[in-house]
Amino acid sequence: MRLSDLSRCFQGIVPSVIATCDAGGTPNIAYLSQVYMLDERHVALSRQFFNKTQRNLDENPLACLEMVDPLTFQAYRLRLTFLRSEKSGPLFDQMSMRIEAIAAHTGMTGIFKLIGSDIFEVRSVEQIYRGVCASCADSAGAERRSGRAAPRPRAS
Amino acid sequence: MSDARINRCLEHNVSVVVGSVNAAGEPSTCRALALASEDGLSTLTVYVPVSTSRDTIANVATTGRLTVVATHPLDHHSVQLKGKAATARLAREDEAGVVSRGFDGFAELLNRIGIPPRVTNAVTRWPAFAIEMRVEEIYDQTPGPKAGTRLK
């Protein structure tokens, strides 16, 4: 599975979730406003408040990211290794602008503020549950537009 | 944060995510279906779909360390509960109602913000595992300057 196949997951409509773990073995979860695809093997995550996540990554660079396709609710699990954090430069500026847009859209202006673009290597991508397939969702949308009833999705 | 605010994590319209870790320090996530507690959050039962929780259940069996985040999608109110799993078992038939109410309430709320039932209906709900954990720490996870503050 390629990261570029998950383009809708990178739109920031459904917040992604990151799990990290400290040196003592205690896991931590944080929500992310933005996941930015750099290439097929690297992503950048927005760091706003999650100091615990940063402390954990300093102790243990392994992380797990869960992303959801907002159209199908299909979820994906990415195994990551933290590489570095950028606090300036073109990537930071681009992610910062997008964070401001997300903040305005979600009523979090003044609360969401980018403090770092954390860059990770993607070690694996796994589909973790089947939602409505994209083609089903597309056909449901077409049927809605044509006035016909959308089909009931098949539970997995 | 008051106990009443903390206990909002038990309402039937929250997004629930479980974090666990294996013996090699590899963390894992799993979307959960519902939460229940009958002793004021000293212990917590978290329900996860059997079909998506393989890593979580394996991690419970090895390290037992768990974290659970419950979030209200509308106001972002969020708490994180950390602790040690005591047991993981198949959810009983008499717990199906708890699972159903938990996820249905969440799905209903998602419908209000534009994710329709035909999408959320596709999420696997049953059978489910019930993971019983002892809550050791509770943190405020609501986005903002108090995020990460220990509450209990």
mmCIF file of C-alpha atoms in Angstrom:
data_model
loop_
_atom_site.group_PDB
_atom_site.id
_atom_site.type_symbol
_atom_site.label_atom_id
_atom_site.label_comp_id
_atom_site.label_asym_id
_atom_site.label_seq_id
_atom_site.Cartn_x
_atom_site.Cartn_y
_atom_site.Cartn_z
ATOM 1 C CA MET A 1 0.000 0.000 0.000
ATOM 2 C CA ARG A 2 1.349 3.420 -0.961
ATOM 3 C CA LEU A 3 0.994 6.617 1.034
ATOM 4 C CA SER A 4 -0.132 8.399 -2.105
ATOM 5 C CA ASP A 5 -3.167 6.086 -2.155
ATOM 6 C CA LEU A 6 -4.303 7.660 1.133
ATOM 7 C CA SER A 7 -4.564 11.238 -0.100
ATOM 8 C CA ARG A 8 -7.928 11.908 1.574
ATOM 9 C CA CYS A 9 -6.471 10.942 4.960
ATOM 10 C CA PHE A 10 -4.038 13.850 4.646
ATOM 11 C CA GLN A 11 -6.777 16.459 4.290
ATOM 12 C CA GLY A 12 -7.114 16.898 8.058
ATOM 13 C CA ILE A 13 -10.891 16.448 8.083
ATOM 14 C CA VAL A 14 -10.786 13.599 10.617
ATOM 15 C CA PRO A 15 -8.018 14.181 13.192
ATOM 16 C CA SER A 16 -5.319 11.543 13.201
ATOM 17 C CA VAL A 17 -4.051 9.874 16.361
ATOM 18 C CA ILE A 18 -0.466 9.203 17.382
ATOM 19 C CA ALA A 19 0.647 6.710 20.017
ATOM 20 C CA THR A 20 4.087 6.988 21.583
ATOM 21 C CA CYS A 21 5.709 5.333 24.565
ATOM 22 C CA ASP A 22 8.112 6.541 27.242
ATOM 23 C CA ALA A 23 11.233 4.711 28.362
ATOM 24 C CA GLY A 24 9.298 3.152 31.210
ATOM 25 C CA GLY A 25 6.825 1.515 28.853
ATOM 26 C CA THR A 26 3.818 3.763 29.412
ATOM 27 C CA PRO A 27 1.962 4.610 26.199
ATOM 28 C CA ASN A 28 0.515 8.018 25.364
ATOM 29 C CA ILE A 29 -2.069 9.135 22.816
ATOM 30 C CA ALA A 30 -2.370 12.550 21.175
ATOM 31 C CA TYR A 31 -4.582 13.913 18.431
ATOM 32 C CA LEU A 32 -3.017 15.633 15.449
ATOM 33 C CA SER A 33 -4.439 18.443 13.406
ATOM 34 C CA GLN A 34 -2.319 17.741 10.401
ATOM 35 C CA VAL A 35 -0.354 14.938 8.793
ATOM 36 C CA TYR A 36 1.672 16.022 5.801
ATOM 37 C CA MET A 37 2.962 13.545 3.246
ATOM 38 C CA LEU A 38 6.530 14.357 2.225
ATOM 39 C CA ASP A 39 7.142 11.323 -0.013
ATOM 40 C CA GLU A 40 6.232 7.650 -0.065
ATOM 41 C CA ARG A 41 8.398 6.931 2.983
ATOM 42 C CA HIS A 42 8.174 10.096 5.065
ATOM 43 C CA VAL A 43 5.479 12.162 6.764
ATOM 44 C CA ALA A 44 5.559 15.350 8.816
ATOM 45 C CA LEU A 45 3.270 15.776 11.801
ATOM 46 C CA SER A 46 2.157 19.045 13.308
ATOM 47 C CA ARG A 47 3.412 19.637 16.836
ATOM 48 C CA GLN A 48 1.264 22.098 18.743
ATOM 49 C CA PHE A 49 1.009 21.209 22.409
ATOM 50 C CA PHE A 50 1.989 17.631 22.695
ATOM 51 C CA ASN A 51 4.988 17.951 24.964
ATOM 52 C CA LYS A 52 4.472 14.456 26.322
ATOM 53 C CA THR A 53 4.666 13.103 22.792
ATOM 54 C CA GLN A 54 7.894 14.984 22.213
ATOM 55 C CA ARG A 55 9.397 13.750 25.490
ATOM 56 C CA ASN A 56 8.434 10.206 24.599
ATOM 57 C CA LEU A 57 9.937 10.476 21.121
ATOM 58 C CA ASP A 58 13.187 11.716 22.641
ATOM 59 C CA GLU A 59 13.276 8.535 24.730
ATOM 60 C CA ASN A 60 11.818 6.130 22.162
ATOM 61 C CA PRO A 61 11.525 7.152 18.481
ATOM 62 C CA LEU A 62 8.918 4.512 17.647
ATOM 63 C CA ALA A 63 5.367 5.716 17.057
ATOM 64 C CA CYS A 64 2.081 4.502 15.653
ATOM 65 C CA LEU A 65 -0.187 6.771 13.638
ATOM 66 C CA GLU A 66 -3.819 6.083 12.862
ATOM 67 C CA MET A 67 -5.434 7.938 9.977
ATOM 68 C CA VAL A 68 -9.036 7.818 8.783
ATOM 69 C CA ASP A 69 -10.402 8.367 5.303
ATOM 70 C CA PRO A 70 -13.177 10.939 5.843
ATOM 71 C CA LEU A 71 -15.246 9.597 2.958
ATOM 72 C CA THR A 72 -15.192 5.885 3.746
ATOM 73 C CA PHE A 73 -14.146 5.788 7.435
ATOM 74 C CA GLN A 74 -11.480 3.338 6.367
ATOM 75 C CA ALA A 75 -8.670 3.485 8.903
ATOM 76 C CA TYR A 76 -4.973 2.963 8.354
ATOM 77 C CA ARG A 77 -2.197 2.299 10.826
ATOM 78 C CA LEU A 78 1.282 3.608 10.061
ATOM 79 C CA ARG A 79 4.374 2.451 11.951
ATOM 80 C CA LEU A 80 6.756 5.377 12.252
ATOM 81 C CA THR A 81 10.248 6.250 13.430
ATOM 82 C CA PHE A 82 10.904 9.831 14.509
ATOM 83 C CA LEU A 83 13.790 11.442 12.632
ATOM 84 C CA ARG A 84 13.904 15.165 13.441
ATOM 85 C CA SER A 85 11.877 18.298 14.118
ATOM 86 C CA GLU A 86 11.940 21.455 11.994
ATOM 87 C CA LYS A 87 11.018 24.823 13.524
ATOM 88 C CA SER A 88 11.491 27.008 10.458
ATOM 89 C CA GLY A 89 11.757 26.742 6.691
ATOM 90 C CA PRO A 90 9.363 26.110 3.807
ATOM 91 C CA LEU A 91 7.776 22.970 5.302
ATOM 92 C CA PHE A 92 7.184 24.667 8.639
ATOM 93 C CA ASP A 93 5.680 27.742 6.950
ATOM 94 C CA GLN A 94 3.374 25.641 4.805
ATOM 95 C CA MET A 95 2.169 23.546 7.740
ATOM 96 C CA SER A 96 1.765 26.648 9.887
ATOM 97 C CA MET A 97 -0.546 28.247 7.345
ATOM 98 C CA ARG A 98 -2.626 25.103 7.165
ATOM 99 C CA ILE A 99 -2.850 24.891 10.961
ATOM 100 C CA GLU A 100 -4.226 28.420 11.020
ATOM 101 C CA ALA A 101 -6.852 27.427 8.471
ATOM 102 C CA ILE A 102 -7.807 24.307 10.460
ATOM 103 C CA ALA A 103 -7.965 26.376 13.654
ATOM 104 C CA ALA A 104 -10.327 28.867 12.029
ATOM 105 C CA HIS A 105 -12.491 26.034 10.702
ATOM 106 C CA THR A 106 -12.733 24.251 14.077
ATOM 107 C CA GLY A 107 -13.104 27.259 16.347
ATOM 108 C CA MET A 108 -9.609 26.861 17.756
ATOM 109 C CA THR A 109 -8.054 30.115 16.556
ATOM 110 C CA GLY A 110 -5.467 31.270 19.075
ATOM 111 C CA ILE A 111 -5.201 27.775 20.568
ATOM 112 C CA PHE A 112 -3.802 25.848 17.636
ATOM 113 C CA LYS A 113 -0.305 27.108 16.875
ATOM 114 C CA LEU A 114 2.418 25.178 15.155
ATOM 115 C CA ILE A 115 5.620 24.855 17.170
ATOM 116 C CA GLY A 116 7.322 22.201 15.102
ATOM 117 C CA SER A 117 7.099 19.997 12.040
ATOM 118 C CA ASP A 118 8.109 16.539 13.182
ATOM 119 C CA ILE A 119 9.470 14.335 10.431
ATOM 120 C CA PHE A 120 9.091 10.567 10.579
ATOM 121 C CA GLU A 121 10.132 7.623 8.468
ATOM 122 C CA VAL A 122 7.163 5.414 7.564
ATOM 123 C CA ARG A 123 8.097 1.768 8.179
ATOM 124 C CA SER A 124 4.759 0.223 7.255
ATOM 125 C CA VAL A 125 1.183 1.049 6.278
ATOM 126 C CA GLU A 126 -1.642 -1.272 7.289
ATOM 127 C CA GLN A 127 -5.345 -1.145 6.518
ATOM 128 C CA ILE A 128 -7.015 -1.846 9.841
ATOM 129 C CA TYR A 129 -10.678 -2.016 9.111
ATOM 130 C CA ARG A 130 -12.888 -1.971 6.165
ATOM 131 C CA GLY A 131 -15.347 0.850 5.883
ATOM 132 C CA VAL A 132 -17.426 1.564 2.842
ATOM 133 C CA CYS A 133 -15.160 1.105 -0.146
ATOM 134 C CA ALA A 134 -14.381 4.254 -2.075
ATOM 135 C CA SER A 135 -16.241 3.029 -5.149
ATOM 136 C CA CYS A 136 -19.343 2.282 -3.031
ATOM 137 C CA ALA A 137 -19.193 5.745 -1.496
ATOM 138 C CA ASP A 138 -18.801 7.297 -4.923
ATOM 139 C CA SER A 139 -21.756 5.342 -6.306
ATOM 140 C CA ALA A 140 -23.817 6.267 -3.237
ATOM 141 C CA GLY A 141 -23.072 9.897 -3.915
ATOM 142 C CA ALA A 142 -24.025 9.488 -7.566
ATOM 143 C CA GLU A 143 -27.303 7.823 -6.573
ATOM 144 C CA ARG A 144 -28.059 10.610 -4.113
ATOM 145 C CA ARG A 145 -27.489 13.157 -6.803
ATOM 146 C CA SER A 146 -29.762 11.234 -9.169
ATOM 147 C CA GLY A 147 -32.495 11.003 -6.525
ATOM 148 C CA ARG A 148 -32.202 7.265 -5.947
ATOM 149 C CA ALA A 149 -31.699 5.813 -2.493
ATOM 150 C CA ALA A 150 -28.134 5.125 -1.433
ATOM 151 C CA PRO A 151 -27.415 1.431 -0.832
ATOM 152 C CA ARG A 152 -27.085 0.271 2.741
ATOM 153 C CA PRO A 153 -23.414 -0.388 3.430
ATOM 154 C CA ARG A 154 -22.431 -3.924 4.182
ATOM 155 C CA ALA A 155 -21.163 -4.321 7.716
ATOM 156 C CA SER A 156 -17.715 -5.814 7.911
ATOM 157 C CA MET B 1 -11.475 19.918 36.317
ATOM 158 C CA SER B 2 -14.429 18.648 38.327
ATOM 159 C CA ASP B 3 -15.328 14.984 38.670
ATOM 160 C CA ALA B 4 -18.434 15.667 36.618
ATOM 161 C CA ARG B 5 -16.293 16.948 33.764
ATOM 162 C CA ILE B 6 -13.957 13.971 34.040
ATOM 163 C CA ASN B 7 -16.916 11.598 34.016
ATOM 164 C CA ARG B 8 -18.052 12.982 30.688
ATOM 165 C CA CYS B 9 -15.671 10.408 29.222
ATOM 166 C CA LEU B 10 -18.314 7.819 30.078
ATOM 167 C CA GLU B 11 -21.034 9.498 28.021
ATOM 168 C CA HIS B 12 -22.306 7.592 25.020
ATOM 169 C CA ASN B 13 -21.101 9.987 22.347
ATOM 170 C CA VAL B 14 -17.358 10.123 22.757
ATOM 171 C CA SER B 15 -14.561 9.122 20.462
ATOM 172 C CA VAL B 16 -12.426 6.517 22.234
ATOM 173 C CA VAL B 17 -8.906 5.476 21.309
ATOM 174 C CA VAL B 18 -6.756 2.929 23.128
ATOM 175 C CA GLY B 19 -2.973 2.999 23.165
ATOM 176 C CA SER B 20 -0.831 0.033 24.116
ATOM 177 C CA VAL B 21 2.781 -1.053 23.757
ATOM 178 C CA ASN B 22 4.593 -4.307 23.155
ATOM 179 C CA ALA B 23 7.678 -5.627 24.919
ATOM 180 C CA ALA B 24 9.952 -4.008 22.327
ATOM 181 C CA GLY B 25 8.536 -0.544 23.013
ATOM 182 C CA GLU B 26 6.461 -0.406 19.822
ATOM 183 C CA PRO B 27 3.237 1.512 20.551
ATOM 184 C CA SER B 28 -0.068 0.732 18.898
ATOM 185 C CA THR B 29 -3.464 2.393 18.545
ATOM 186 C CA CYS B 30 -6.946 0.946 18.371
ATOM 187 C CA ARG B 31 -10.278 2.708 18.011
ATOM 188 C CA ALA B 32 -12.604 1.561 20.775
ATOM 189 C CA LEU B 33 -16.368 1.229 20.798
ATOM 190 C CA ALA B 34 -17.398 2.130 24.330
ATOM 191 C CA LEU B 35 -16.298 2.692 27.909
ATOM 192 C CA ALA B 36 -17.866 1.638 31.194
ATOM 193 C CA SER B 37 -16.986 2.118 34.840
ATOM 194 C CA GLU B 38 -19.010 1.243 37.901
ATOM 195 C CA ASP B 39 -16.645 2.560 40.547
ATOM 196 C CA GLY B 40 -15.988 6.183 39.675
ATOM 197 C CA LEU B 41 -13.168 5.433 37.245
ATOM 198 C CA SER B 42 -11.033 3.435 39.671
ATOM 199 C CA THR B 43 -11.411 0.699 37.097
ATOM 200 C CA LEU B 44 -12.502 0.966 33.509
ATOM 201 C CA THR B 45 -13.791 -1.478 30.943
ATOM 202 C CA VAL B 46 -12.981 -0.557 27.378
ATOM 203 C CA TYR B 47 -14.578 -2.407 24.485
ATOM 204 C CA VAL B 48 -12.642 -2.902 21.257
ATOM 205 C CA PRO B 49 -13.654 -4.774 18.103
ATOM 206 C CA VAL B 50 -12.184 -8.266 17.881
ATOM 207 C CA SER B 51 -11.425 -7.700 14.211
ATOM 208 C CA THR B 52 -9.143 -4.702 14.747
ATOM 209 C CA SER B 53 -7.581 -5.238 18.149
ATOM 210 C CA ARG B 54 -5.094 -8.041 17.533
ATOM 211 C CA ASP B 55 -2.064 -5.950 18.500
ATOM 212 C CA THR B 56 -3.816 -4.379 21.472
ATOM 213 C CA ILE B 57 -4.845 -7.735 22.918
ATOM 214 C CA ALA B 58 -1.357 -9.132 22.374
ATOM 215 C CA ASN B 59 0.104 -6.087 24.120
ATOM 216 C CA VAL B 60 -2.293 -6.482 27.043
ATOM 217 C CA ALA B 61 -1.014 -10.032 27.422
ATOM 218 C CA THR B 62 2.630 -8.961 27.426
ATOM 219 C CA THR B 63 3.103 -5.493 28.940
ATOM 220 C CA GLY B 64 -0.434 -4.718 30.134
ATOM 221 C CA ARG B 65 0.212 -0.969 29.928
ATOM 222 C CA LEU B 66 -2.748 0.905 28.489
ATOM 223 C CA THR B 67 -3.902 4.434 27.849
ATOM 224 C CA VAL B 68 -7.419 5.414 26.883
ATOM 225 C CA VAL B 69 -8.393 8.783 25.428
ATOM 226 C CA ALA B 70 -12.035 9.831 25.339
ATOM 227 C CA THR B 71 -12.919 12.942 23.340
ATOM 228 C CA HIS B 72 -16.107 14.831 22.617
ATOM 229 C CA PRO B 73 -15.899 15.651 18.907
ATOM 230 C CA LEU B 74 -17.924 18.865 19.197
ATOM 231 C CA ASP B 75 -16.215 20.731 22.038
ATOM 232 C CA HIS B 76 -12.901 18.776 22.007
ATOM 233 C CA HIS B 77 -13.241 18.053 25.750
ATOM 234 C CA SER B 78 -10.850 15.185 26.276
ATOM 235 C CA VAL B 79 -9.325 13.109 29.067
ATOM 236 C CA GLN B 80 -6.599 10.485 29.003
ATOM 237 C CA LEU B 81 -6.699 7.595 31.481
ATOM 238 C CA LYS B 82 -3.573 5.529 32.010
ATOM 239 C CA GLY B 83 -3.181 2.296 33.862
ATOM 240 C CA LYS B 84 -2.632 -1.399 33.853
ATOM 241 C CA ALA B 85 -4.876 -3.933 32.182
ATOM 242 C CA ALA B 86 -6.134 -6.655 34.479
ATOM 243 C CA THR B 87 -7.906 -8.889 31.997
ATOM 244 C CA ALA B 88 -9.019 -9.074 28.386
ATOM 245 C CA ARG B 89 -11.943 -11.318 27.516
ATOM 246 C CA LEU B 90 -14.670 -11.643 24.941
ATOM 247 C CA ALA B 91 -17.493 -9.259 25.704
ATOM 248 C CA ARG B 92 -20.585 -11.025 26.977
ATOM 249 C CA GLU B 93 -23.944 -10.900 25.256
ATOM 250 C CA ASP B 94 -25.290 -8.821 28.136
ATOM 251 C CA GLU B 95 -22.670 -6.181 27.321
ATOM 252 C CA ALA B 96 -23.798 -5.790 23.718
ATOM 253 C CA GLY B 97 -26.080 -2.944 24.753
ATOM 254 C CA VAL B 98 -23.193 -0.972 26.247
ATOM 255 C CA VAL B 99 -21.189 -1.405 23.054
ATOM 256 C CA SER B 100 -24.132 -0.516 20.871
ATOM 257 C CA ARG B 101 -25.060 2.599 22.877
ATOM 258 C CA GLY B 102 -21.459 3.755 22.939
ATOM 259 C CA PHE B 103 -20.790 3.567 19.253
ATOM 260 C CA ASP B 104 -24.301 4.507 18.123
ATOM 261 C CA GLY B 105 -24.133 7.680 20.184
ATOM 262 C CA PHE B 106 -20.785 8.546 18.667
ATOM 263 C CA ALA B 107 -22.088 7.796 15.165
ATOM 264 C CA GLU B 108 -25.128 9.981 15.780
ATOM 265 C CA LEU B 109 -22.887 12.848 16.767
ATOM 266 C CA LEU B 110 -20.687 12.305 13.713
ATOM 267 C CA ASN B 111 -23.801 12.461 11.569
ATOM 268 C CA ARG B 112 -24.428 15.967 12.942
ATOM 269 C CA ILE B 113 -21.016 17.069 11.730
ATOM 270 C CA GLY B 114 -21.311 15.563 8.282
ATOM 271 C CA ILE B 115 -20.223 11.916 8.502
ATOM 272 C CA PRO B 116 -23.423 10.010 7.643
ATOM 273 C CA PRO B 117 -24.597 6.670 9.087
ATOM 274 C CA ARG B 118 -23.941 4.853 5.829
ATOM 275 C CA VAL B 119 -20.255 5.443 6.552
ATOM 276 C CA THR B 120 -20.188 4.732 10.294
ATOM 277 C CA ASN B 121 -22.452 1.678 9.879
ATOM 278 C CA ALA B 122 -19.587 -0.028 8.136
ATOM 279 C CA VAL B 123 -17.429 -0.053 11.251
ATOM 280 C CA THR B 124 -17.179 -3.455 12.854
ATOM 281 C CA ARG B 125 -18.723 -3.518 16.334
ATOM 282 C CA TRP B 126 -19.253 -7.111 17.304
ATOM 283 C CA PRO B 127 -17.843 -9.390 18.526
ATOM 284 C CA ALA B 128 -15.837 -7.249 20.902
ATOM 285 C CA PHE B 129 -13.196 -7.746 23.526
ATOM 286 C CA ALA B 130 -13.692 -6.224 26.973
ATOM 287 C CA ILE B 131 -10.432 -5.010 28.455
ATOM 288 C CA GLU B 132 -10.618 -4.304 32.160
ATOM 289 C CA MET B 133 -8.003 -1.894 33.434
ATOM 290 C CA ARG B 134 -7.062 -0.329 36.726
ATOM 291 C CA VAL B 135 -6.881 3.440 36.263
ATOM 292 C CA GLU B 136 -3.744 4.902 37.826
ATOM 293 C CA GLU B 137 -3.562 8.379 36.313
ATOM 294 C CA ILE B 138 -6.004 10.754 34.604
ATOM 295 C CA TYR B 139 -4.910 13.714 32.477
ATOM 296 C CA ASP B 140 -6.680 16.628 30.869
ATOM 297 C CA GLN B 141 -6.232 16.203 27.129
ATOM 298 C CA THR B 142 -8.424 19.067 25.932
ATOM 299 C CA PRO B 143 -6.474 21.157 23.409
ATOM 300 C CA GLY B 144 -5.105 24.285 25.049
ATOM 301 C CA PRO B 145 -2.662 25.438 27.698
ATOM 302 C CA LYS B 146 -3.879 22.896 30.280
ATOM 303 C CA ALA B 147 -3.435 19.907 27.996
ATOM 304 C CA GLY B 148 -1.347 17.313 29.783
ATOM 305 C CA THR B 149 -2.289 18.480 33.275
ATOM 306 C CA ARG B 150 -2.658 15.583 35.670
ATOM 307 C CA LEU B 151 -6.132 15.494 37.190
ATOM 308 C CA LYS B 152 -5.895 12.371 39.353
#
